[in-house]
C-alpha cells in the first residue's frame, strides 16, 4: 500500500489497510451503542451501524474491536489532513503545554495573529492588495452568525438572503438560514426574522444556465426583498448538506456582481468546501469571484474546534470593539493546529492532491454509472464529490437506495455519508492523506453495494 508522494499519512503506526476482524458492528461497539442509547440524547444524528472509533490516521479509522475501516467522510470534511496528523498532534501538544487558554480578548497570543495573517493572505481580495482581516470562533454556525452580524453592521440593513438547499447551522439564526425542515428546523421555531430564501442554481434539477438562474434570483431579490434592504447574501460555493450542488457556470459571478453593485455583502460559506477540499484553497476561487466575507471551520484545524470569518477590512472594520468575539474563540491549541494544517496544505500540495483524488472519484463512480441510470449525476470538485441516486424509471430521488448503499459500505468497513434535501445523495469527503489504493478499494465497495441493490 503506497502513501501518496509528499503526503504524510498521519496516525503513526496505523497500517493504511482495510482489515475486518469481527462483524460490523463488533461486540465492543455493540456494548458501547447500548450505553449510548441509555446516556446520550437521542436528538443527535446517530449512525445506523454505530462503529465506535478508537484510533485513526490517514485514510483509516480503527474501531474498538480492532477493525480497520476506510474513511471516506473525514468526520464531515474536518480531518482533511487526516485524523491525528503528526504535525497537528505535535503543534497541539506543544501549545497546550505552554498555554491552554488566556482568552484572546484578555491576554492575546501570537498563534491567533499568525493564523489571521495566513488566512488573510489566502482570501482572494489579498491578491489585489486589499487589506483583509480575520476573527475566530468555535463552530461553523458561530462563524455564519458573526458574518451576518458584520454584514448588518457594515450596511446598516437587516435582510439576509440564503438559498434553497442551504445548510448554515443549528443555532437560531442559522436554523432560519438552513433550508431543510426535517430534521433541522421542525419544532424549533420561532426563527430569527429578516431571513429570506430564494432558489439558486441546481442544474441537474432546474435545467437553467448560470445566467438564467442568476436572473431569476436577482428578479426575486428585487421584487420580494428589495436590494436596498439587503445586508448579505450567504452562499455555499458548493452546497454541502444540500447535496453537493455545483452551481451552473456563471451563476455565482452574476450574483456576486449584483451584490457588489447594490452594496450587499457577499458571504461565501466555505465551512464544508474550504481548506483545499475542492482542489483550490477556497471553492470560490474556481468562480473567479472575490467575496466580501468567507466563513471557515471544519477542515481548518485538523480536528480541533475552530471557525472564523475572513474578509475585506472595509467590511469587517465596521464592527466596533466588543461587538464580536467569545470566550473560547481562537483557542491557542486550535490556532496552533490550524497553522500546522496550513503548513501541511502548502508543503504537501494538498490542493493538487485533492484534484488527484477527484480524478479517481470521478473515474470510479463514472464506471459504476455506465449502464446504471440510477446514478443520476456525479458532481463535485476535487475531493468533494457526490452521486445523486434516482429511480431508474421516473428520475425521482431515491433516498432508500442511498441508505442501502451507505449501509452496505459500513457493513463492509467503508465509512461514507449521505446528504441532499431529498436524502438521495451519497457524498465522498476522503481525507487528502488517503492513498490511491485505499480510496479505490473503498469505491469498489460502493460499486459492489450498488450492484447488490440492483
Ligand atoms: N455551514 C456549509 O456544512 C456544517 C453539519 C451537519 P457547525 N455541516 C455539517 C450536521 O448535521 O450538523 C456546516 C456547513 C456549512 C455551516 C455549518 C455549521 O457548522 O460547525 O456544525 O456549526
Tab-separated table of C-alpha atoms and ligand atoms in Angstrom:
chain	number	residue	atom	x	y	z
A	1	UNK	CA	0.000	0.000	0.000
A	2	UNK	CA	1.716	3.195	-1.099
A	3	UNK	CA	1.361	6.582	0.513
A	4	UNK	CA	0.911	9.400	-1.968
A	5	UNK	CA	4.125	11.225	-2.682
A	6	UNK	CA	4.697	14.144	-0.384
A	7	UNK	CA	1.701	13.388	1.823
A	8	UNK	CA	2.238	12.372	5.399
A	9	UNK	CA	-0.408	9.817	6.209
A	10	UNK	CA	-0.728	10.659	9.903
A	11	UNK	CA	-1.700	8.295	12.685
A	12	UNK	CA	1.775	6.866	13.165
A	13	UNK	CA	1.842	3.093	13.390
A	14	UNK	CA	-1.525	2.567	11.708
A	15	UNK	CA	-1.394	0.287	8.697
A	16	UNK	CA	-3.259	2.003	5.873
A	17	UNK	CA	-5.421	-1.023	5.013
A	18	UNK	CA	-8.992	-2.184	5.461
A	19	UNK	CA	-8.956	-5.139	7.807
A	20	UNK	CA	-12.102	-6.575	9.360
A	21	UNK	CA	-11.671	-8.958	12.285
A	22	UNK	CA	-15.296	-9.018	13.507
A	23	UNK	CA	-18.742	-8.473	12.028
A	24	UNK	CA	-19.621	-4.759	11.995
A	25	UNK	CA	-20.500	-3.526	14.477
A	26	UNK	CA	-18.338	-5.775	16.647
A	27	UNK	CA	-19.151	-6.779	20.235
A	28	UNK	CA	-17.412	-3.826	21.883
A	29	UNK	CA	-19.137	-1.360	19.561
A	30	UNK	CA	-22.486	-3.035	20.309
A	31	UNK	CA	-21.895	-2.721	24.050
A	32	UNK	CA	-20.992	0.963	23.645
A	33	UNK	CA	-24.056	1.528	21.455
A	34	UNK	CA	-26.273	0.250	24.219
A	35	UNK	CA	-24.579	2.588	26.726
A	36	UNK	CA	-25.012	5.392	24.181
A	37	UNK	CA	-28.712	4.617	23.912
A	38	UNK	CA	-29.116	4.957	27.670
A	39	UNK	CA	-26.929	8.016	28.259
A	40	UNK	CA	-26.782	10.175	25.121
A	41	UNK	CA	-29.565	12.423	23.846
A	42	UNK	CA	-31.385	10.677	21.012
A	43	UNK	CA	-31.806	14.008	19.207
A	44	UNK	CA	-28.257	13.737	17.883
A	45	UNK	CA	-27.912	12.142	14.486
A	46	UNK	CA	-26.679	8.649	15.153
A	47	UNK	CA	-25.286	6.208	12.635
A	48	UNK	CA	-27.414	3.237	11.605
A	49	UNK	CA	-24.419	0.975	12.240
A	50	UNK	CA	-22.579	2.516	15.198
A	51	UNK	CA	-18.924	1.588	14.956
A	52	UNK	CA	-17.000	3.219	17.807
A	53	UNK	CA	-13.655	4.723	16.881
A	54	UNK	CA	-10.515	4.073	18.900
A	55	UNK	CA	-7.704	5.481	16.740
A	56	UNK	CA	-7.298	6.931	13.299
A	57	UNK	CA	-4.905	8.345	10.772
A	58	UNK	CA	-4.508	8.787	7.051
A	59	UNK	CA	-7.490	7.136	5.430
A	60	UNK	CA	-8.178	4.680	8.241
A	61	UNK	CA	-10.254	4.539	11.408
A	62	UNK	CA	-9.555	1.647	13.780
A	63	UNK	CA	-12.586	0.714	15.862
A	64	UNK	CA	-12.772	-0.561	19.446
A	65	UNK	CA	-12.909	-4.186	18.210
A	66	UNK	CA	-9.708	-3.820	16.185
A	67	UNK	CA	-11.330	-3.469	12.754
A	68	UNK	CA	-9.643	-1.036	10.341
A	69	UNK	CA	-12.176	0.882	8.286
A	70	UNK	CA	-11.675	3.085	5.227
A	71	UNK	CA	-12.602	6.694	5.988
A	72	UNK	CA	-14.398	8.429	3.111
A	73	UNK	CA	-16.049	11.036	5.349
A	74	UNK	CA	-13.272	12.826	7.294
A	75	UNK	CA	-15.757	13.470	10.107
A	76	UNK	CA	-17.742	15.683	7.672
A	77	UNK	CA	-14.766	17.314	5.944
A	78	UNK	CA	-12.922	18.077	9.179
A	79	UNK	CA	-9.865	15.816	9.113
A	80	UNK	CA	-8.844	16.934	5.641
A	81	UNK	CA	-5.169	16.410	6.526
A	82	UNK	CA	-6.032	13.056	8.136
A	83	UNK	CA	-7.019	12.174	11.686
A	84	UNK	CA	-4.236	12.866	14.190
A	85	UNK	CA	-1.889	14.283	11.557
A	86	UNK	CA	1.553	14.100	13.226
A	87	UNK	CA	2.293	17.810	12.742
A	88	UNK	CA	-1.104	18.765	14.178
A	89	UNK	CA	-0.552	16.467	17.166
A	90	UNK	CA	2.920	17.930	17.799
A	91	UNK	CA	1.705	21.517	17.474
A	92	UNK	CA	-1.232	20.957	19.829
A	93	UNK	CA	0.885	19.116	22.388
A	94	UNK	CA	3.481	21.885	22.424
A	95	UNK	CA	0.822	24.594	22.616
A	96	UNK	CA	-1.200	23.085	25.466
A	97	UNK	CA	1.993	22.500	27.424
A	98	UNK	CA	2.798	26.215	27.069
A	99	UNK	CA	-0.660	27.827	27.178
A	100	UNK	CA	-4.080	26.172	27.319
A	101	UNK	CA	-6.093	29.384	27.350
A	102	UNK	CA	-5.952	33.024	28.233
A	103	UNK	CA	-8.906	34.333	26.196
A	104	UNK	CA	-7.599	36.274	23.219
A	105	UNK	CA	-9.618	39.309	24.312
A	106	UNK	CA	-7.950	39.295	27.747
A	107	UNK	CA	-4.331	38.403	27.012
A	108	UNK	CA	-3.577	37.905	23.306
A	109	UNK	CA	-1.102	35.383	21.894
A	110	UNK	CA	0.833	35.077	18.656
A	111	UNK	CA	-0.762	31.948	17.115
A	112	UNK	CA	-4.102	33.767	16.715
A	113	UNK	CA	-2.414	36.689	14.956
A	114	UNK	CA	-0.280	34.396	12.791
A	115	UNK	CA	-3.357	32.452	11.723
A	116	UNK	CA	-5.218	35.650	10.853
A	117	UNK	CA	-2.224	36.715	8.723
A	118	UNK	CA	-2.028	33.355	6.961
A	119	UNK	CA	-5.755	33.171	6.172
A	120	UNK	CA	-5.907	36.827	5.110
A	121	UNK	CA	-3.197	36.093	2.549
A	122	UNK	CA	-5.383	33.315	1.119
A	123	UNK	CA	-8.501	35.477	0.732
A	124	UNK	CA	-8.937	36.363	-2.978
A	125	UNK	CA	-9.083	40.096	-2.090
A	126	UNK	CA	-5.498	39.933	-0.849
A	127	UNK	CA	-4.308	39.281	-4.412
A	128	UNK	CA	-5.283	42.825	-5.393
A	129	UNK	CA	-3.509	44.272	-2.368
A	130	UNK	CA	-6.658	44.884	-0.333
A	131	UNK	CA	-6.462	44.722	3.465
A	132	UNK	CA	-8.070	41.547	4.839
A	133	UNK	CA	-8.747	40.686	8.477
A	134	UNK	CA	-9.984	37.658	10.412
A	135	UNK	CA	-11.781	36.768	13.640
A	136	UNK	CA	-12.034	33.301	15.161
A	137	UNK	CA	-14.843	31.368	16.821
A	138	UNK	CA	-15.607	27.736	17.732
A	139	UNK	CA	-18.210	26.275	15.386
A	140	UNK	CA	-19.343	26.765	11.840
A	141	UNK	CA	-22.711	28.123	12.929
A	142	UNK	CA	-20.985	30.699	15.098
A	143	UNK	CA	-18.913	31.863	12.128
A	144	UNK	CA	-22.039	32.274	9.995
A	145	UNK	CA	-23.785	34.189	12.815
A	146	UNK	CA	-20.823	36.546	13.041
A	147	UNK	CA	-20.644	37.037	9.277
A	148	UNK	CA	-24.283	38.147	9.356
A	149	UNK	CA	-23.643	40.464	12.306
A	150	UNK	CA	-20.703	42.021	10.461
A	151	UNK	CA	-22.739	42.441	7.273
A	152	UNK	CA	-25.603	44.099	9.148
A	153	UNK	CA	-23.257	46.441	10.991
A	154	UNK	CA	-21.427	47.295	7.778
A	155	UNK	CA	-24.551	48.027	5.719
A	156	UNK	CA	-27.000	49.292	8.323
A	157	UNK	CA	-29.532	46.900	6.712
A	158	UNK	CA	-31.442	43.934	8.166
A	159	UNK	CA	-32.305	41.429	5.457
A	160	UNK	CA	-30.287	38.312	4.736
A	161	UNK	CA	-30.876	36.028	1.796
A	162	UNK	CA	-29.996	32.349	1.767
A	163	UNK	CA	-30.632	29.728	-0.892
A	164	UNK	CA	-32.756	26.650	-1.441
A	165	UNK	CA	-30.914	23.536	-0.148
A	166	UNK	CA	-28.658	25.649	2.090
A	167	UNK	CA	-27.190	24.425	5.369
A	168	UNK	CA	-25.669	27.023	7.664
A	169	UNK	CA	-26.021	25.523	11.146
A	170	UNK	CA	-28.267	24.730	14.082
A	171	UNK	CA	-28.347	27.950	16.150
A	172	UNK	CA	-31.461	30.102	15.964
A	173	UNK	CA	-30.219	32.451	13.237
A	174	UNK	CA	-28.519	29.712	11.230
A	175	UNK	CA	-31.565	27.413	11.508
A	176	UNK	CA	-33.523	30.208	9.865
A	177	UNK	CA	-30.912	30.250	7.095
A	178	UNK	CA	-30.876	26.455	6.716
A	179	UNK	CA	-33.371	25.130	4.179
A	180	UNK	CA	-34.405	21.661	5.291
A	181	UNK	CA	-37.288	21.478	7.769
A	182	UNK	CA	-36.749	17.919	8.964
A	183	UNK	CA	-34.672	17.225	10.984
A	184	UNK	CA	-33.096	20.660	11.318
A	185	UNK	CA	-35.982	23.076	11.957
A	186	UNK	CA	-39.278	21.335	12.669
A	187	UNK	CA	-40.375	22.046	16.222
A	188	UNK	CA	-37.590	24.546	16.915
A	189	UNK	CA	-39.231	27.813	15.869
A	190	UNK	CA	-39.877	30.665	16.002
A	191	UNK	CA	-36.867	31.537	13.897
A	192	UNK	CA	-34.844	34.706	13.505
A	193	UNK	CA	-36.583	37.332	11.381
A	194	UNK	CA	-35.441	39.057	8.191
A	195	UNK	CA	-34.054	35.855	6.682
A	196	UNK	CA	-35.291	35.136	3.161
A	197	UNK	CA	-34.746	32.100	0.976
A	198	UNK	CA	-34.693	32.006	-2.804
A	199	UNK	CA	-33.845	29.395	-5.412
A	200	UNK	CA	-30.232	29.390	-6.575
A	201	UNK	CA	-28.767	27.104	-9.206
A	202	UNK	CA	-29.243	23.331	-9.267
A	203	UNK	CA	-28.542	22.477	-12.897
A	204	UNK	CA	-29.385	18.776	-12.588
A	205	UNK	CA	-32.921	19.615	-11.454
A	206	UNK	CA	-33.727	23.172	-12.628
A	207	UNK	CA	-32.163	22.846	-16.111
A	208	UNK	CA	-31.248	26.543	-16.078
A	209	UNK	CA	-27.957	28.019	-17.250
A	210	UNK	CA	-25.997	30.046	-14.700
A	211	UNK	CA	-27.060	33.411	-16.163
A	212	UNK	CA	-30.724	32.282	-16.299
A	213	UNK	CA	-30.666	31.141	-12.666
A	214	UNK	CA	-28.948	34.377	-11.642
A	215	UNK	CA	-31.537	36.475	-13.493
A	216	UNK	CA	-34.340	34.621	-11.710
A	217	UNK	CA	-32.595	35.161	-8.374
A	218	UNK	CA	-31.977	38.873	-8.959
A	219	UNK	CA	-35.603	39.482	-10.011
A	220	UNK	CA	-36.855	37.724	-6.905
A	221	UNK	CA	-34.500	39.650	-4.611
A	222	UNK	CA	-35.524	42.952	-6.129
A	223	UNK	CA	-39.250	42.208	-6.019
A	224	UNK	CA	-39.512	40.377	-2.688
A	225	UNK	CA	-36.745	41.849	-0.519
A	226	UNK	CA	-35.540	44.996	-2.229
A	227	UNK	CA	-31.842	45.433	-2.910
A	228	UNK	CA	-31.643	48.467	-0.611
A	229	UNK	CA	-32.872	46.376	2.356
A	230	UNK	CA	-30.457	43.518	1.869
A	231	UNK	CA	-27.409	43.290	4.139
A	232	UNK	CA	-25.987	39.991	2.926
A	233	UNK	CA	-26.313	37.122	0.502
A	234	UNK	CA	-24.866	33.950	2.048
A	235	UNK	CA	-23.935	31.226	-0.412
A	236	UNK	CA	-22.117	27.906	-0.193
A	237	UNK	CA	-19.994	27.868	-3.394
A	238	UNK	CA	-20.709	24.124	-3.497
A	239	UNK	CA	-23.636	23.266	-1.260
A	240	UNK	CA	-22.729	20.632	1.319
A	241	UNK	CA	-25.609	19.065	3.260
A	242	UNK	CA	-27.931	20.191	0.451
A	243	UNK	CA	-26.423	17.631	-1.922
A	244	UNK	CA	-23.001	18.782	-3.167
A	245	UNK	CA	-24.765	21.007	-5.663
A	246	UNK	CA	-22.338	22.761	-8.005
A	247	UNK	CA	-23.984	25.886	-9.430
A	248	UNK	CA	-24.124	26.252	-13.210
A	249	UNK	CA	-21.211	28.262	-14.679
A	250	UNK	CA	-21.832	31.988	-14.465
A	251	UNK	CA	-24.346	31.860	-11.610
A	252	UNK	CA	-22.009	32.776	-8.744
A	253	UNK	CA	-20.180	35.564	-10.632
A	254	UNK	CA	-23.516	37.145	-11.617
A	255	UNK	CA	-24.854	37.011	-8.048
A	256	UNK	CA	-21.601	38.429	-6.670
A	257	UNK	CA	-21.569	41.229	-9.255
A	258	UNK	CA	-25.156	42.156	-8.416
A	259	UNK	CA	-24.266	42.209	-4.696
A	260	UNK	CA	-21.301	44.474	-5.337
A	261	UNK	CA	-23.394	46.853	-7.447
A	262	UNK	CA	-26.085	47.015	-4.762
A	263	UNK	CA	-23.924	47.396	-1.678
A	264	UNK	CA	-24.814	43.888	-0.451
A	265	UNK	CA	-22.174	41.921	1.468
A	266	UNK	CA	-21.458	38.688	-0.414
A	267	UNK	CA	-20.588	35.901	2.020
A	268	UNK	CA	-19.078	32.637	0.810
A	269	UNK	CA	-19.835	29.932	3.376
A	270	UNK	CA	-16.786	27.708	2.860
A	271	UNK	CA	-17.274	25.744	6.057
A	272	UNK	CA	-17.594	22.470	4.144
A	273	UNK	CA	-15.956	23.387	0.818
A	274	UNK	CA	-12.899	25.288	2.079
A	275	UNK	CA	-9.334	24.429	3.114
A	276	UNK	CA	-8.003	22.643	-0.007
A	277	UNK	CA	-11.022	20.338	-0.234
A	278	UNK	CA	-12.095	21.179	-3.782
A	279	UNK	CA	-8.664	21.461	-5.386
A	280	UNK	CA	-8.386	25.183	-4.646
A	281	UNK	CA	-7.835	26.515	-1.148
A	282	UNK	CA	-11.340	28.041	-1.303
A	283	UNK	CA	-14.041	26.705	-3.634
A	284	UNK	CA	-14.977	30.302	-4.548
A	285	UNK	CA	-11.614	30.690	-6.310
A	286	UNK	CA	-12.947	28.427	-9.034
A	287	UNK	CA	-15.649	31.016	-9.743
A	288	UNK	CA	-13.159	33.858	-10.089
A	289	UNK	CA	-15.185	35.811	-7.527
A	290	UNK	CA	-13.856	37.987	-4.682
A	291	UNK	CA	-16.286	37.543	-1.777
A	292	UNK	CA	-16.547	40.185	0.921
A	293	UNK	CA	-16.518	37.630	3.726
A	294	UNK	CA	-15.590	33.943	3.871
A	295	UNK	CA	-16.666	31.657	6.706
A	296	UNK	CA	-14.333	28.781	7.577
A	297	UNK	CA	-14.450	25.927	10.089
A	298	UNK	CA	-14.312	22.117	9.744
A	299	UNK	CA	-11.040	21.359	7.879
A	300	UNK	CA	-9.285	24.450	9.227
A	301	UNK	CA	-7.766	22.943	12.368
A	302	UNK	CA	-7.355	19.254	11.544
A	303	UNK	CA	-9.977	18.118	14.067
A	304	UNK	CA	-9.711	20.835	16.691
A	305	UNK	CA	-12.792	23.048	17.100
A	306	UNK	CA	-12.121	26.329	15.316
A	307	UNK	CA	-14.031	28.566	12.934
A	308	UNK	CA	-13.534	32.015	11.536
A	309	UNK	CA	-14.661	34.889	9.383
A	310	UNK	CA	-12.058	36.185	6.946
A	311	UNK	CA	-12.904	39.223	4.923
A	312	UNK	CA	-12.303	42.623	3.435
A	313	UNK	CA	-11.192	45.100	6.101
A	314	UNK	CA	-13.564	47.665	4.629
A	315	UNK	CA	-16.457	45.458	5.802
A	316	UNK	CA	-15.051	43.808	8.950
A	317	UNK	CA	-13.749	47.088	10.380
A	318	UNK	CA	-17.283	48.467	10.609
A	319	UNK	CA	-17.927	46.488	13.815
A	320	UNK	CA	-16.927	48.359	16.956
A	321	UNK	CA	-14.744	46.905	19.732
A	322	UNK	CA	-16.555	44.229	21.760
A	323	UNK	CA	-19.178	43.666	19.053
A	324	UNK	CA	-17.893	40.228	18.127
A	325	UNK	CA	-15.859	37.613	19.966
A	326	UNK	CA	-16.332	34.950	22.611
A	327	UNK	CA	-14.515	33.306	25.497
A	328	UNK	CA	-13.083	30.299	23.686
A	329	UNK	CA	-12.909	31.634	20.125
A	330	UNK	CA	-9.488	31.084	18.565
A	331	UNK	CA	-8.220	28.968	21.441
A	332	UNK	CA	-4.392	28.694	21.367
A	333	UNK	CA	-4.340	24.924	20.760
A	334	UNK	CA	-6.850	25.233	17.908
A	335	UNK	CA	-4.855	28.075	16.320
A	336	UNK	CA	-1.630	26.076	16.611
A	337	UNK	CA	-3.361	23.119	14.963
A	338	UNK	CA	-4.614	25.337	12.143
A	339	UNK	CA	-1.122	26.702	11.497
A	340	UNK	CA	0.129	23.108	11.210
A	341	UNK	CA	-2.727	22.350	8.796
A	342	UNK	CA	-1.843	25.348	6.605
A	343	UNK	CA	1.820	24.288	6.602
A	344	UNK	CA	0.809	20.778	5.502
A	345	UNK	CA	-1.521	22.139	2.804
A	346	UNK	CA	1.286	24.228	1.335
A	347	UNK	CA	4.218	21.862	1.828
A	348	UNK	CA	2.395	18.738	0.591
A	349	UNK	CA	0.432	20.490	-2.198
A	350	UNK	CA	-2.865	19.248	-0.791
A	351	UNK	CA	-4.886	21.238	-3.320
A	352	UNK	CA	-3.109	19.221	-6.013
A	353	UNK	CA	-3.773	16.056	-4.045
A	354	UNK	CA	-7.485	16.943	-3.809
A	355	UNK	CA	-7.596	17.224	-7.607
A	356	UNK	CA	-5.892	13.820	-7.983
A	357	UNK	CA	-8.392	12.213	-5.622
A	358	UNK	CA	-11.186	13.891	-7.576
A	359	UNK	CA	-9.994	12.201	-10.750
A	360	UNK	CA	-10.136	8.807	-9.043
A	361	UNK	CA	-13.573	9.530	-7.596
A	362	UNK	CA	-14.994	10.650	-10.945
A	363	UNK	CA	-13.398	7.734	-12.823
A	364	UNK	CA	-14.597	5.019	-10.427
A	365	UNK	CA	-18.075	6.456	-9.918
A	366	UNK	CA	-18.336	7.112	-13.659
A	367	UNK	CA	-17.560	3.458	-14.336
A	368	UNK	CA	-20.271	2.438	-11.852
A	369	UNK	CA	-22.741	4.777	-13.579
A	370	UNK	CA	-22.186	3.296	-17.026
A	371	UNK	CA	-25.331	1.326	-17.794
A	372	UNK	CA	-26.899	2.183	-14.429
A	373	UNK	CA	-29.404	5.039	-14.795
A	374	UNK	CA	-29.934	5.081	-11.020
A	375	UNK	CA	-26.738	7.145	-10.815
A	376	UNK	CA	-28.420	10.331	-11.980
A	377	UNK	CA	-25.472	12.673	-11.688
A	378	UNK	CA	-21.893	12.552	-10.426
A	379	UNK	CA	-20.742	16.000	-9.430
A	380	UNK	CA	-18.334	17.965	-7.296
A	381	UNK	CA	-14.818	19.331	-7.414
A	382	UNK	CA	-11.571	17.938	-6.095
A	383	UNK	CA	-12.130	15.629	-3.153
A	384	UNK	CA	-15.728	16.837	-2.640
A	385	UNK	CA	-17.679	14.515	-4.915
A	386	UNK	CA	-21.153	13.013	-4.736
A	387	UNK	CA	-23.536	10.885	-6.703
A	388	UNK	CA	-27.245	11.703	-6.842
A	389	UNK	CA	-29.278	8.491	-6.826
A	390	UNK	CA	-32.621	8.379	-8.582
A	391	UNK	CA	-35.300	5.937	-9.592
A	392	UNK	CA	-34.260	4.494	-12.956
A	393	UNK	CA	-37.768	4.861	-14.403
A	394	UNK	CA	-39.011	8.149	-13.012
A	395	UNK	CA	-35.806	10.037	-12.240
A	396	UNK	CA	-37.284	10.842	-8.811
A	397	UNK	CA	-34.897	10.989	-5.837
A	398	UNK	CA	-34.241	7.564	-4.285
A	399	UNK	CA	-33.251	8.066	-0.631
A	400	UNK	CA	-33.779	4.360	0.157
A	401	UNK	CA	-31.078	3.445	-2.344
A	402	UNK	CA	-28.624	5.943	-0.841
A	403	UNK	CA	-29.317	4.492	2.599
A	404	UNK	CA	-28.916	0.925	1.352
A	405	UNK	CA	-25.574	1.639	-0.330
A	406	UNK	CA	-24.254	3.540	2.698
A	407	UNK	CA	-25.405	0.606	4.864
A	408	UNK	CA	-23.632	-1.879	2.606
A	409	UNK	CA	-20.495	0.261	2.799
A	410	UNK	CA	-20.313	0.472	6.577
A	411	UNK	CA	-21.088	-3.231	6.852
A	412	UNK	CA	-18.028	-3.828	4.689
A	413	UNK	CA	-15.793	-1.394	6.540
A	414	UNK	CA	-16.185	1.788	4.493
A	415	UNK	CA	-17.415	4.999	6.137
A	416	UNK	CA	-19.482	7.243	3.850
A	417	UNK	CA	-22.120	9.939	4.279
A	418	UNK	CA	-25.412	10.678	2.616
A	419	UNK	CA	-26.823	14.172	2.093
A	420	UNK	CA	-29.244	16.147	-0.042
A	421	UNK	CA	-32.593	17.786	0.540
A	422	UNK	CA	-34.180	14.500	-0.515
A	423	UNK	CA	-31.594	12.310	1.275
A	424	UNK	CA	-30.673	10.645	-2.016
A	425	UNK	CA	-27.084	11.798	-2.424
A	426	UNK	CA	-24.041	9.726	-1.470
A	427	UNK	CA	-21.142	12.036	-0.753
A	428	UNK	CA	-17.422	11.417	-0.569
A	429	UNK	CA	-15.060	13.532	1.509
A	430	UNK	CA	-11.930	11.400	1.872
A	431	UNK	CA	-9.017	12.743	3.879
A	432	UNK	CA	-6.421	14.138	1.476
A	433	UNK	CA	-3.857	11.815	3.058
A	434	UNK	CA	-5.625	8.665	1.842
A	435	UNK	CA	-3.670	6.512	-0.623
A	436	UNK	CA	-4.926	5.944	-4.164
A	437	UNK	CA	-5.248	2.252	-3.398
A	438	UNK	CA	-7.331	2.707	-0.278
A	439	UNK	CA	-9.677	5.191	-1.970
A	440	UNK	CA	-10.082	2.821	-4.924
A	441	UNK	CA	-10.791	-0.097	-2.606
A	442	UNK	CA	-13.425	1.980	-0.803
A	443	UNK	CA	-15.072	2.936	-4.090
A	444	UNK	CA	-15.052	-0.710	-5.179
A	445	UNK	CA	-17.126	-1.459	-2.071
A	446	UNK	CA	-19.548	1.303	-3.107
A	447	UNK	CA	-19.780	-0.183	-6.610
A	448	UNK	CA	-20.463	-3.600	-5.083
A	449	UNK	CA	-23.166	-2.056	-2.899
A	450	UNK	CA	-24.788	-0.512	-5.970
A	451	UNK	CA	-24.614	-3.826	-7.801
A	452	UNK	CA	-26.101	-5.689	-4.819
A	453	UNK	CA	-29.145	-3.374	-4.778
A	454	UNK	CA	-29.885	-3.734	-8.488
B	1	LIG	N1	-22.139	25.894	7.014
B	1	LIG	C1	-21.712	24.977	4.790
B	1	LIG	O1	-21.583	22.457	6.109
B	1	LIG	C2	-21.884	22.106	8.947
B	1	LIG	C3	-23.013	19.530	9.996
B	1	LIG	C4	-24.092	18.576	9.721
B	1	LIG	P1	-21.164	23.597	12.612
B	1	LIG	N2	-22.352	20.998	8.205
B	1	LIG	C5	-22.188	19.713	8.766
B	1	LIG	C6	-24.982	18.434	10.867
B	1	LIG	O2	-25.830	17.555	10.750
B	1	LIG	O3	-24.848	19.163	11.841
B	1	LIG	C7	-21.965	23.438	8.262
B	1	LIG	C8	-21.803	23.538	6.866
B	1	LIG	C9	-21.892	24.810	6.271
B	1	LIG	C10	-22.280	25.807	8.346
B	1	LIG	C11	-22.205	24.596	9.010
B	1	LIG	C12	-22.360	24.562	10.504
B	1	LIG	O4	-21.178	24.163	11.114
B	1	LIG	O5	-19.707	23.521	12.968
B	1	LIG	O6	-21.829	22.260	12.588
B	1	LIG	O7	-21.891	24.594	13.448
